[in-house]
């Protein structure tokens, strides 16, 4: 990671703002938790969550993200603290206590959100004043969804969160066939985005790969998450969600662009801010031809810049 510098322009002079990366205070954790959705696109569930007498741990922050994936956030408060190993320890605990987490989500956000939890992509977010090259190398060797964030305080109440490393685990969407619900519905199992991609013809697959390549080329901070119903492209937050529809030969893009700020085109763009849909974003863009991809790039750029 290059050293980020912030400057204040004062007419003909330029002043550098001095950032501080001190040990994380409890107050910073409280600020992040109070504005978790704004900072990280995560809905807050609980703070200092006890993992019980036997496990004898305490998770700094628990949440659920915009893709309905469980999120654990750990803060590195001292140089010698191994926050990554600690977070992995809690992540394993969480996967062994799914019912407890689902109940917590149901009580806070309702049954619909609880039922939508995606257990294929739980995330560990580590926040610290700094990480070593060994930390960054270590997370790349682990098949888990781990993100490392460095923070700095600046004067005038400015706070910088910099995503310095992110690893994405391979996810496999299964039907949990041994569960009573899925046993009764084996023959009516809902298809996933991976299933639809396998069924797509060459033309649709090529268009998806073209869109994917364009989004990945926007920056080295772009991550791809293959979820159950869509493919999410994200920086810190989602900026595009892509559905694949083999029967109609179309891709549906959901972007974080305010539909009221653009001119909508019938059959190409649609305001879905009040229409239920998978993924995040209020603007739907329909890709039915190569020309549509070119037209969509402007809106993809807008969403990327805003994420």
CSV table of C-alpha atoms in Angstrom, one decimal:
chain,number,residue,atom,x,y,z
A,1,UNK,CA,0.0,0.0,0.0
A,2,UNK,CA,1.3,3.4,-0.9
A,3,UNK,CA,1.3,6.1,1.8
A,4,UNK,CA,-1.9,8.2,1.5
A,5,UNK,CA,-1.5,11.9,2.0
A,6,UNK,CA,-4.2,14.5,2.3
A,7,UNK,CA,-3.7,18.2,1.6
A,8,UNK,CA,-5.7,21.3,2.2
A,9,UNK,CA,-5.6,23.9,-0.6
A,10,UNK,CA,-5.5,27.5,0.8
A,11,UNK,CA,-5.3,29.8,-2.2
A,12,UNK,CA,-1.7,29.8,-3.3
A,13,UNK,CA,-0.5,27.6,-0.5
A,14,UNK,CA,-0.9,23.9,0.3
A,15,UNK,CA,-0.8,22.3,3.7
A,16,UNK,CA,-0.4,18.6,4.4
A,17,UNK,CA,-2.8,17.2,6.9
A,18,UNK,CA,-1.0,15.0,9.5
A,19,UNK,CA,-2.7,11.6,10.0
A,20,UNK,CA,-2.4,9.7,13.2
A,21,UNK,CA,-2.5,5.9,13.4
A,22,UNK,CA,-2.6,5.3,17.1
A,23,UNK,CA,-4.0,2.3,18.9
A,24,UNK,CA,-7.8,2.1,18.4
A,25,UNK,CA,-9.7,3.7,21.2
A,26,UNK,CA,-13.0,2.3,22.4
A,27,UNK,CA,-14.6,5.5,21.2
A,28,UNK,CA,-13.6,4.8,17.6
A,29,UNK,CA,-15.3,1.4,17.8
A,30,UNK,CA,-18.4,3.1,19.0
A,31,UNK,CA,-18.4,5.6,16.1
A,32,UNK,CA,-17.9,2.8,13.6
A,33,UNK,CA,-20.7,0.8,15.1
A,34,UNK,CA,-23.1,3.7,15.2
A,35,UNK,CA,-22.5,4.4,11.5
A,36,UNK,CA,-21.7,0.9,10.3
A,37,UNK,CA,-23.8,1.0,7.2
A,38,UNK,CA,-22.3,4.3,6.1
A,39,UNK,CA,-18.7,3.2,6.7
A,40,UNK,CA,-18.9,-0.4,5.5
A,41,UNK,CA,-22.3,-1.2,4.1
A,42,UNK,CA,-23.0,-3.5,7.2
A,43,UNK,CA,-26.1,-3.5,9.4
A,44,UNK,CA,-25.2,-3.5,13.1
A,45,UNK,CA,-26.2,-6.5,15.3
A,46,UNK,CA,-24.2,-6.4,18.5
A,47,UNK,CA,-21.1,-5.2,20.2
A,48,UNK,CA,-18.7,-7.2,22.5
A,49,UNK,CA,-20.8,-10.3,21.8
A,50,UNK,CA,-20.0,-13.1,24.2
A,51,UNK,CA,-19.3,-16.6,22.7
A,52,UNK,CA,-20.1,-18.4,26.0
A,53,UNK,CA,-18.2,-19.8,28.9
A,54,UNK,CA,-16.8,-22.8,27.0
A,55,UNK,CA,-15.5,-20.7,24.1
A,56,UNK,CA,-14.6,-17.8,26.4
A,57,UNK,CA,-14.4,-15.1,23.7
A,58,UNK,CA,-15.9,-11.7,22.9
A,59,UNK,CA,-16.5,-10.6,19.3
A,60,UNK,CA,-15.9,-6.9,18.9
A,61,UNK,CA,-18.7,-6.2,16.4
A,62,UNK,CA,-21.3,-8.5,14.8
A,63,UNK,CA,-23.3,-7.5,11.7
A,64,UNK,CA,-24.9,-8.6,8.4
A,65,UNK,CA,-23.9,-7.0,5.2
A,66,UNK,CA,-25.9,-5.7,2.2
A,67,UNK,CA,-25.6,-9.2,0.6
A,68,UNK,CA,-27.0,-10.8,3.7
A,69,UNK,CA,-23.7,-12.4,4.6
A,70,UNK,CA,-22.7,-12.6,8.3
A,71,UNK,CA,-19.9,-10.1,9.3
A,72,UNK,CA,-17.4,-10.2,12.2
A,73,UNK,CA,-15.3,-7.0,12.8
A,74,UNK,CA,-12.2,-7.1,15.0
A,75,UNK,CA,-10.1,-4.1,15.9
A,76,UNK,CA,-6.4,-4.3,16.5
A,77,UNK,CA,-5.7,-2.3,19.6
A,78,UNK,CA,-2.0,-3.1,20.2
A,79,UNK,CA,1.0,-3.9,18.0
A,80,UNK,CA,1.4,-7.4,19.4
A,81,UNK,CA,-2.3,-8.3,19.0
A,82,UNK,CA,-2.9,-11.0,16.4
A,83,UNK,CA,-6.3,-9.8,15.3
A,84,UNK,CA,-6.4,-12.0,12.2
A,85,UNK,CA,-6.1,-15.3,14.1
A,86,UNK,CA,-8.5,-14.1,16.7
A,87,UNK,CA,-11.0,-13.2,14.0
A,88,UNK,CA,-10.7,-16.6,12.4
A,89,UNK,CA,-11.3,-18.2,15.8
A,90,UNK,CA,-14.5,-16.3,16.1
A,91,UNK,CA,-15.5,-17.0,12.4
A,92,UNK,CA,-15.2,-20.8,13.1
A,93,UNK,CA,-17.4,-20.3,16.2
A,94,UNK,CA,-20.0,-18.4,14.2
A,95,UNK,CA,-20.2,-21.2,11.6
A,96,UNK,CA,-20.9,-23.7,14.5
A,97,UNK,CA,-23.6,-21.4,15.9
A,98,UNK,CA,-25.7,-20.5,12.9
A,99,UNK,CA,-29.0,-20.8,14.7
A,100,UNK,CA,-27.9,-18.4,17.4
A,101,UNK,CA,-26.9,-15.8,14.8
A,102,UNK,CA,-30.2,-16.3,12.8
A,103,UNK,CA,-32.2,-15.8,15.9
A,104,UNK,CA,-30.3,-12.5,16.6
A,105,UNK,CA,-31.0,-11.3,13.1
A,106,UNK,CA,-34.7,-12.3,13.3
A,107,UNK,CA,-35.1,-10.3,16.5
A,108,UNK,CA,-33.5,-7.2,15.2
A,109,UNK,CA,-34.4,-7.2,11.5
A,110,UNK,CA,-37.3,-9.7,11.1
A,111,UNK,CA,-37.9,-13.1,9.7
A,112,UNK,CA,-37.4,-12.1,6.1
A,113,UNK,CA,-33.8,-11.0,6.6
A,114,UNK,CA,-33.1,-14.0,8.8
A,115,UNK,CA,-34.3,-16.4,6.1
A,116,UNK,CA,-32.1,-14.6,3.5
A,117,UNK,CA,-28.8,-15.1,5.4
A,118,UNK,CA,-26.1,-16.3,3.0
A,119,UNK,CA,-23.9,-18.7,4.9
A,120,UNK,CA,-21.7,-19.3,1.9
A,121,UNK,CA,-19.8,-16.0,2.3
A,122,UNK,CA,-19.3,-15.0,6.0
A,123,UNK,CA,-16.7,-12.2,6.2
A,124,UNK,CA,-14.0,-11.2,8.7
A,125,UNK,CA,-13.1,-7.4,8.7
A,126,UNK,CA,-10.0,-6.4,10.6
A,127,UNK,CA,-9.4,-2.7,11.4
A,128,UNK,CA,-6.1,-1.4,12.6
A,129,UNK,CA,-3.7,1.6,12.5
A,130,UNK,CA,-1.5,-0.6,10.3
A,131,UNK,CA,-0.7,-4.1,9.1
A,132,UNK,CA,2.6,-5.7,8.3
A,133,UNK,CA,3.5,-7.3,5.0
A,134,UNK,CA,3.3,-10.6,6.8
A,135,UNK,CA,-0.3,-10.0,7.8
A,136,UNK,CA,-1.2,-9.3,4.2
A,137,UNK,CA,0.6,-12.4,3.0
A,138,UNK,CA,-1.0,-14.6,5.7
A,139,UNK,CA,-4.6,-13.7,4.7
A,140,UNK,CA,-3.8,-14.6,1.1
A,141,UNK,CA,-3.0,-18.1,2.1
A,142,UNK,CA,-6.4,-18.6,3.8
A,143,UNK,CA,-9.5,-19.6,2.0
A,144,UNK,CA,-11.7,-17.2,3.9
A,145,UNK,CA,-13.3,-13.8,3.1
A,146,UNK,CA,-11.0,-11.5,5.0
A,147,UNK,CA,-10.5,-7.7,4.5
A,148,UNK,CA,-7.9,-5.6,6.2
A,149,UNK,CA,-8.6,-1.9,6.8
A,150,UNK,CA,-6.2,0.7,7.9
A,151,UNK,CA,-7.5,3.9,9.5
A,152,UNK,CA,-6.1,7.3,10.2
A,153,UNK,CA,-7.4,10.3,12.1
A,154,UNK,CA,-7.0,13.7,10.7
A,155,UNK,CA,-7.8,17.2,12.1
A,156,UNK,CA,-11.2,18.7,11.5
A,157,UNK,CA,-12.9,15.4,12.3
A,158,UNK,CA,-11.7,13.6,9.2
A,159,UNK,CA,-11.4,9.8,9.3
A,160,UNK,CA,-9.8,7.7,6.6
A,161,UNK,CA,-10.6,4.0,6.1
A,162,UNK,CA,-8.3,2.4,3.5
A,163,UNK,CA,-9.0,-1.2,2.3
A,164,UNK,CA,-5.4,-2.5,2.0
A,165,UNK,CA,-6.1,-6.2,1.4
A,166,UNK,CA,-9.0,-8.4,0.6
A,167,UNK,CA,-9.2,-12.1,-0.1
A,168,UNK,CA,-12.3,-13.9,-1.4
A,169,UNK,CA,-13.0,-17.5,-0.6
A,170,UNK,CA,-14.3,-19.9,-3.1
A,171,UNK,CA,-18.0,-20.4,-2.3
A,172,UNK,CA,-20.2,-23.4,-3.1
A,173,UNK,CA,-24.0,-23.0,-2.9
A,174,UNK,CA,-25.6,-26.2,-1.7
A,175,UNK,CA,-29.1,-27.1,-0.8
A,176,UNK,CA,-28.4,-28.5,2.7
A,177,UNK,CA,-30.2,-31.6,1.6
A,178,UNK,CA,-30.4,-33.0,5.1
A,179,UNK,CA,-32.5,-30.2,6.5
A,180,UNK,CA,-36.2,-30.9,6.8
A,181,UNK,CA,-37.2,-27.9,4.6
A,182,UNK,CA,-34.9,-28.8,1.7
A,183,UNK,CA,-35.7,-32.5,2.0
A,184,UNK,CA,-39.3,-31.7,1.1
A,185,UNK,CA,-38.3,-29.4,-1.7
A,186,UNK,CA,-35.4,-31.3,-3.3
A,187,UNK,CA,-37.3,-31.5,-6.6
A,188,UNK,CA,-38.1,-27.8,-6.6
A,189,UNK,CA,-34.7,-26.5,-5.5
A,190,UNK,CA,-34.3,-22.9,-6.6
A,191,UNK,CA,-31.6,-22.3,-9.2
A,192,UNK,CA,-28.6,-20.2,-8.4
A,193,UNK,CA,-26.7,-17.6,-10.5
A,194,UNK,CA,-24.1,-20.3,-11.1
A,195,UNK,CA,-26.7,-22.6,-12.5
A,196,UNK,CA,-28.0,-19.9,-14.8
A,197,UNK,CA,-24.5,-19.1,-16.0
A,198,UNK,CA,-24.0,-22.8,-16.9
A,199,UNK,CA,-27.2,-22.7,-18.9
A,200,UNK,CA,-26.5,-19.5,-20.7
A,201,UNK,CA,-25.6,-19.7,-24.4
A,202,UNK,CA,-22.2,-18.6,-25.7
A,203,UNK,CA,-23.5,-15.1,-26.6
A,204,UNK,CA,-24.8,-14.4,-23.2
A,205,UNK,CA,-21.8,-15.8,-21.5
A,206,UNK,CA,-19.5,-13.7,-23.6
A,207,UNK,CA,-21.5,-10.6,-22.7
A,208,UNK,CA,-21.2,-11.4,-19.0
A,209,UNK,CA,-17.5,-11.9,-19.3
A,210,UNK,CA,-17.2,-8.6,-21.1
A,211,UNK,CA,-19.1,-6.8,-18.4
A,212,UNK,CA,-17.1,-8.6,-15.7
A,213,UNK,CA,-13.7,-7.7,-17.4
A,214,UNK,CA,-14.8,-4.0,-17.7
A,215,UNK,CA,-15.7,-3.8,-14.0
A,216,UNK,CA,-12.5,-5.5,-12.8
A,217,UNK,CA,-10.5,-3.1,-14.9
A,218,UNK,CA,-12.0,-0.1,-13.1
A,219,UNK,CA,-9.5,-0.6,-10.2
A,220,UNK,CA,-7.4,-3.1,-8.3
A,221,UNK,CA,-9.8,-2.7,-5.4
A,222,UNK,CA,-12.7,-4.4,-7.2
A,223,UNK,CA,-13.8,-7.7,-5.7
A,224,UNK,CA,-16.2,-10.2,-7.2
A,225,UNK,CA,-18.6,-12.1,-5.0
A,226,UNK,CA,-20.6,-15.0,-6.4
A,227,UNK,CA,-23.8,-15.1,-4.3
A,228,UNK,CA,-26.9,-17.2,-4.6
A,229,UNK,CA,-29.0,-15.0,-6.9
A,230,UNK,CA,-26.5,-12.6,-8.4
A,231,UNK,CA,-22.8,-11.7,-8.8
A,232,UNK,CA,-21.8,-8.7,-6.8
A,233,UNK,CA,-19.0,-6.4,-7.7
A,234,UNK,CA,-17.8,-4.3,-4.8
A,235,UNK,CA,-15.1,-2.0,-3.4
A,236,UNK,CA,-15.9,-1.5,0.3
A,237,UNK,CA,-19.6,-1.6,-0.7
A,238,UNK,CA,-21.4,-3.1,-3.7
A,239,UNK,CA,-21.4,-0.9,-6.8
A,240,UNK,CA,-23.0,-3.5,-9.2
A,241,UNK,CA,-25.1,-6.6,-8.9
A,242,UNK,CA,-25.6,-8.8,-12.0
A,243,UNK,CA,-28.3,-11.3,-12.6
A,244,UNK,CA,-28.1,-13.8,-15.5
A,245,UNK,CA,-31.3,-14.7,-17.4
A,246,UNK,CA,-30.7,-17.5,-20.0
A,247,UNK,CA,-34.4,-17.7,-21.0
A,248,UNK,CA,-34.5,-14.1,-22.2
A,249,UNK,CA,-30.8,-13.9,-23.1
A,250,UNK,CA,-30.4,-10.8,-20.9
A,251,UNK,CA,-28.2,-9.6,-18.1
A,252,UNK,CA,-29.8,-7.3,-15.4
A,253,UNK,CA,-27.4,-4.9,-13.7
A,254,UNK,CA,-28.4,-3.2,-10.5
A,255,UNK,CA,-26.3,-0.1,-9.9
A,256,UNK,CA,-26.1,2.5,-7.1
A,257,UNK,CA,-27.2,5.4,-9.2
A,258,UNK,CA,-30.1,7.7,-8.3
A,259,UNK,CA,-32.6,7.2,-11.1
A,260,UNK,CA,-34.0,10.7,-10.6
A,261,UNK,CA,-30.6,12.1,-11.7
A,262,UNK,CA,-30.6,10.5,-15.1
A,263,UNK,CA,-32.9,10.3,-18.1
A,264,UNK,CA,-34.4,6.8,-18.1
A,265,UNK,CA,-34.7,4.9,-21.4
A,266,UNK,CA,-37.6,2.5,-21.9
A,267,UNK,CA,-36.4,-1.1,-22.1
A,268,UNK,CA,-32.9,-0.2,-21.0
A,269,UNK,CA,-33.0,1.6,-17.7
A,270,UNK,CA,-35.6,1.4,-15.0
A,271,UNK,CA,-36.2,2.9,-11.5
A,272,UNK,CA,-36.4,0.0,-9.1
A,273,UNK,CA,-36.1,2.0,-5.9
A,274,UNK,CA,-39.7,0.9,-4.9
A,275,UNK,CA,-39.6,-2.5,-6.6
A,276,UNK,CA,-38.4,-5.6,-4.9
A,277,UNK,CA,-35.3,-7.2,-6.5
A,278,UNK,CA,-32.3,-9.2,-5.6
A,279,UNK,CA,-29.0,-7.3,-5.0
A,280,UNK,CA,-28.5,-3.7,-4.2
A,281,UNK,CA,-29.0,-0.5,-6.2
A,282,UNK,CA,-31.9,1.6,-7.4
A,283,UNK,CA,-31.1,1.6,-11.1
A,284,UNK,CA,-31.8,-1.4,-13.2
A,285,UNK,CA,-29.9,-1.7,-16.5
A,286,UNK,CA,-30.9,-4.3,-19.1
A,287,UNK,CA,-28.1,-5.7,-21.2
A,288,UNK,CA,-29.6,-7.4,-24.3
A,289,UNK,CA,-26.9,-6.5,-26.9
A,290,UNK,CA,-23.3,-5.5,-27.3
A,291,UNK,CA,-24.5,-1.9,-27.8
A,292,UNK,CA,-26.2,-2.0,-24.4
A,293,UNK,CA,-22.8,-2.8,-22.8
A,294,UNK,CA,-21.3,0.3,-24.3
A,295,UNK,CA,-24.2,2.4,-23.1
A,296,UNK,CA,-24.1,0.8,-19.6
A,297,UNK,CA,-20.5,1.7,-19.0
A,298,UNK,CA,-21.3,5.3,-18.1
A,299,UNK,CA,-23.7,4.2,-15.4
A,300,UNK,CA,-21.3,1.6,-14.1
A,301,UNK,CA,-18.6,4.3,-13.8
A,302,UNK,CA,-21.1,6.5,-11.9
A,303,UNK,CA,-21.8,3.7,-9.4
A,304,UNK,CA,-18.2,2.7,-9.0
A,305,UNK,CA,-17.2,6.3,-8.2
A,306,UNK,CA,-19.9,6.6,-5.6
A,307,UNK,CA,-19.1,3.3,-3.8
